[in-house]
Coordinates of N, CA and C in Angstrom, one line a residue:
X269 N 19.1 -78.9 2.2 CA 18.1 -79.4 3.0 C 18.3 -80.9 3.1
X270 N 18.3 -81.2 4.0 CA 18.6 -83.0 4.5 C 17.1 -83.7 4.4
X271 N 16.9 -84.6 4.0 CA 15.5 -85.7 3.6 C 14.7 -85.7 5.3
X272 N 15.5 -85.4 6.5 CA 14.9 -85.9 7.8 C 14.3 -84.5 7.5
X273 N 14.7 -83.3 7.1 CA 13.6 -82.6 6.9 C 12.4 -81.7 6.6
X274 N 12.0 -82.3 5.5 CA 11.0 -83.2 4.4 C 10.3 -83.0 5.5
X275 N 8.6 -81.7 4.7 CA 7.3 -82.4 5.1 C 6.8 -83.5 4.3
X276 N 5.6 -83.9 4.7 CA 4.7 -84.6 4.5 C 3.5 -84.2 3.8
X277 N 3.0 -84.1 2.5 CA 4.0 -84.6 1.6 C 5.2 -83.6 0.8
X278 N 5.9 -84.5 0.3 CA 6.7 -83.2 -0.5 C 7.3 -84.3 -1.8
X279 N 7.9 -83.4 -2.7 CA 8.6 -83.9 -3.5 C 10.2 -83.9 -3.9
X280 N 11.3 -84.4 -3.7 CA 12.4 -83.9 -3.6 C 13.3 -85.1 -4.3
X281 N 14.6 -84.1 -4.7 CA 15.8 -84.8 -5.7 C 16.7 -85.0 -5.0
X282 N 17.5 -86.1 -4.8 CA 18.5 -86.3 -4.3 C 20.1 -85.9 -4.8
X283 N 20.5 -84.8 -3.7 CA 21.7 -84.4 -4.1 C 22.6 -85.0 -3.7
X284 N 23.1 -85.8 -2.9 CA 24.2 -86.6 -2.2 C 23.9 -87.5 -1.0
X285 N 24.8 -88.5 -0.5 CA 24.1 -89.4 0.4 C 25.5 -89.7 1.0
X286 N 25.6 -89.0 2.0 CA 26.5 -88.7 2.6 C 27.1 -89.7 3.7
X287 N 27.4 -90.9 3.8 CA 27.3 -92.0 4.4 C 28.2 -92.8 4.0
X288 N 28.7 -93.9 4.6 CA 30.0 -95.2 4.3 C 29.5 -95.4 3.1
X289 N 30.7 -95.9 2.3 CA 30.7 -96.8 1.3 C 29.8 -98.0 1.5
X290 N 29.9 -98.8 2.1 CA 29.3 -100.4 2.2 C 27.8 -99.2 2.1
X291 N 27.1 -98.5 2.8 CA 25.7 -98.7 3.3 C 25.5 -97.7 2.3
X292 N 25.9 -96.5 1.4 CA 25.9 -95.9 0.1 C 25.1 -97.2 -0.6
X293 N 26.6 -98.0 -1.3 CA 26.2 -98.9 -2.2 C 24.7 -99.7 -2.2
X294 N 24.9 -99.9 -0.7 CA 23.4 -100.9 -0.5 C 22.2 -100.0 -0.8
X295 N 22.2 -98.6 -0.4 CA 20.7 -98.0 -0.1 C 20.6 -97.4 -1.6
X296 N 22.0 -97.0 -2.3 CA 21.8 -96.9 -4.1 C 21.2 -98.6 -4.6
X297 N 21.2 -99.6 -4.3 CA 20.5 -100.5 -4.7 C 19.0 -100.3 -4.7
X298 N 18.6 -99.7 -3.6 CA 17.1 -99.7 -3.6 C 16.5 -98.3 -3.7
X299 N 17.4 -97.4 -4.6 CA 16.8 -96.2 -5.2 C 16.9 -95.4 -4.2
X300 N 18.0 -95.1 -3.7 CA 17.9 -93.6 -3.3 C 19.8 -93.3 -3.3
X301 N 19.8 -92.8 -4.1 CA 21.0 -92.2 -4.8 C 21.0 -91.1 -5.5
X302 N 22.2 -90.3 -5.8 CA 21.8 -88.7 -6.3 C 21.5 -88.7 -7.6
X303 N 20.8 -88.0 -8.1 CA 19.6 -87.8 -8.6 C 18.5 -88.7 -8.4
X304 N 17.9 -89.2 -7.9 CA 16.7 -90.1 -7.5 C 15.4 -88.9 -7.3
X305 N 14.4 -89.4 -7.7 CA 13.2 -89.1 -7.3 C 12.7 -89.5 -6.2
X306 N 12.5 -88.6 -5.2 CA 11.4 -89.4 -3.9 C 10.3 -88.4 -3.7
X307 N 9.2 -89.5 -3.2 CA 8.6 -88.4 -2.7 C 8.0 -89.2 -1.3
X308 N 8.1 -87.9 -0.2 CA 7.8 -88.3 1.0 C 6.5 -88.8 1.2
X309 N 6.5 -90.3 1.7 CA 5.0 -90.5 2.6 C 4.6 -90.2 3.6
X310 N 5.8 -90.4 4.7 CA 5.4 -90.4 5.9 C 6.5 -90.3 7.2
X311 N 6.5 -89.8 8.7 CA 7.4 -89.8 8.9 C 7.0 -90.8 10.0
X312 N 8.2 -91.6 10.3 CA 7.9 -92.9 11.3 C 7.6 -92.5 12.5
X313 N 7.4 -93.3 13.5 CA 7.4 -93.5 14.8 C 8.7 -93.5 15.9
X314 N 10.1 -93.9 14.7 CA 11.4 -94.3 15.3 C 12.0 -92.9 15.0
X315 N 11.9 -92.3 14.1 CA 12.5 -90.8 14.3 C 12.4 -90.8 12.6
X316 N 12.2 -91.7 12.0 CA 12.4 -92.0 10.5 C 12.0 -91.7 9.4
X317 N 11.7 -92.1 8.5 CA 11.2 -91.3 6.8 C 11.1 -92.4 6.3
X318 N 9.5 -92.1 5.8 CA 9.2 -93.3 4.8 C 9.2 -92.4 3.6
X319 N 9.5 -93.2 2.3 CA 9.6 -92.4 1.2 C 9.4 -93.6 -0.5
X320 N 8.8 -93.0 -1.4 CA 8.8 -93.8 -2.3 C 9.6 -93.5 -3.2
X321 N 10.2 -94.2 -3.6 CA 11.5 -94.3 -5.0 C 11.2 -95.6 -6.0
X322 N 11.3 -95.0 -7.1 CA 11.5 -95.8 -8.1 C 10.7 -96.9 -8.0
X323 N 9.2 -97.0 -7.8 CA 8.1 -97.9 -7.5 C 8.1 -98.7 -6.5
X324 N 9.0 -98.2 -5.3 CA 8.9 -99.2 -3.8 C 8.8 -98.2 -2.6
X325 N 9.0 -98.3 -1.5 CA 8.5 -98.1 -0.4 C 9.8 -98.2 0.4
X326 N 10.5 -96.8 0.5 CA 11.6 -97.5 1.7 C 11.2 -96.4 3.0
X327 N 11.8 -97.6 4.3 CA 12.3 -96.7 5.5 C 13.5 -96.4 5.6
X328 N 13.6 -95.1 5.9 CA 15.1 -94.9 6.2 C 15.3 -94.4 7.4
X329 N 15.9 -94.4 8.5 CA 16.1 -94.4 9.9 C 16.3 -93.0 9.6
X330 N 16.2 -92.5 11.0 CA 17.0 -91.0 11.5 C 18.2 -90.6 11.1
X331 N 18.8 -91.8 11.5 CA 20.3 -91.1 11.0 C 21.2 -90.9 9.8
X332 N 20.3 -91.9 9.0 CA 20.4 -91.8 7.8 C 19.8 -90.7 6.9
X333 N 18.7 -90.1 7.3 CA 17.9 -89.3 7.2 C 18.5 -87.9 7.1
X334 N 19.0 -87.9 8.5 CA 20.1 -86.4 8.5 C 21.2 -86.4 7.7
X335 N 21.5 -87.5 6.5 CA 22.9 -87.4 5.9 C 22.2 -87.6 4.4
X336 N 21.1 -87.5 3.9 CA 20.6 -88.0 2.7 C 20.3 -85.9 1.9
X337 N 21.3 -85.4 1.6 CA 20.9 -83.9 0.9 C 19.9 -84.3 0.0
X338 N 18.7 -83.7 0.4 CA 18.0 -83.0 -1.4 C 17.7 -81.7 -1.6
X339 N 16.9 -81.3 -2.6 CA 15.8 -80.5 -2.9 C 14.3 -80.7 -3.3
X340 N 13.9 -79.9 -2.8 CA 12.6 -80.0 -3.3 C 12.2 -79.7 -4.9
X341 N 11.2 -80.5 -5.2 CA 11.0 -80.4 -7.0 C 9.6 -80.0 -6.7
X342 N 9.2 -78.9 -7.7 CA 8.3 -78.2 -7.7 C 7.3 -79.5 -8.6
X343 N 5.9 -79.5 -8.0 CA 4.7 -79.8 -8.0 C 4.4 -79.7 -9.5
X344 N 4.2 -80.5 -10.3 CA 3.6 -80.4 -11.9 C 2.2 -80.0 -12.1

């Protein structure tokens, strides 16, 4: 399952992030790298995914969105 498609809300693990080196490294800076916790907030206006990780708030565009694998984590 790819993160673009993630309802609202859900809970999901990050299996791979399938994207260049340079923009890998940068978007593993701000918590979203495989195994990461996210859980979805919201889906943008631009085609995009808002999601929280590791106590922050990221957007991540569309197209990045179609290349981000997870799974869903069942609800505690």
């Amino acid at each position: 399952m790819w993160l673009s498609d993630c309802p609202v809300p859900a809970s999901v693990r990050v299996l791979g992030v399938h994207v260049d080196d340079d923009v890998r490294s940068r978007i593993a800076e701000l918590g979203l790298r495989p195994g990461a916790l996210l859980r979805v907030t919201q889906h943008a206006a631009f085609g995009g995914i808002v999601v929280a990780a590791a106590g922050c708030r990221l957007a991540v565009d569309a197209a990045t969105a179609h290349r981000v694998a997870v799974r869903p984590v069942p609800a505690r």
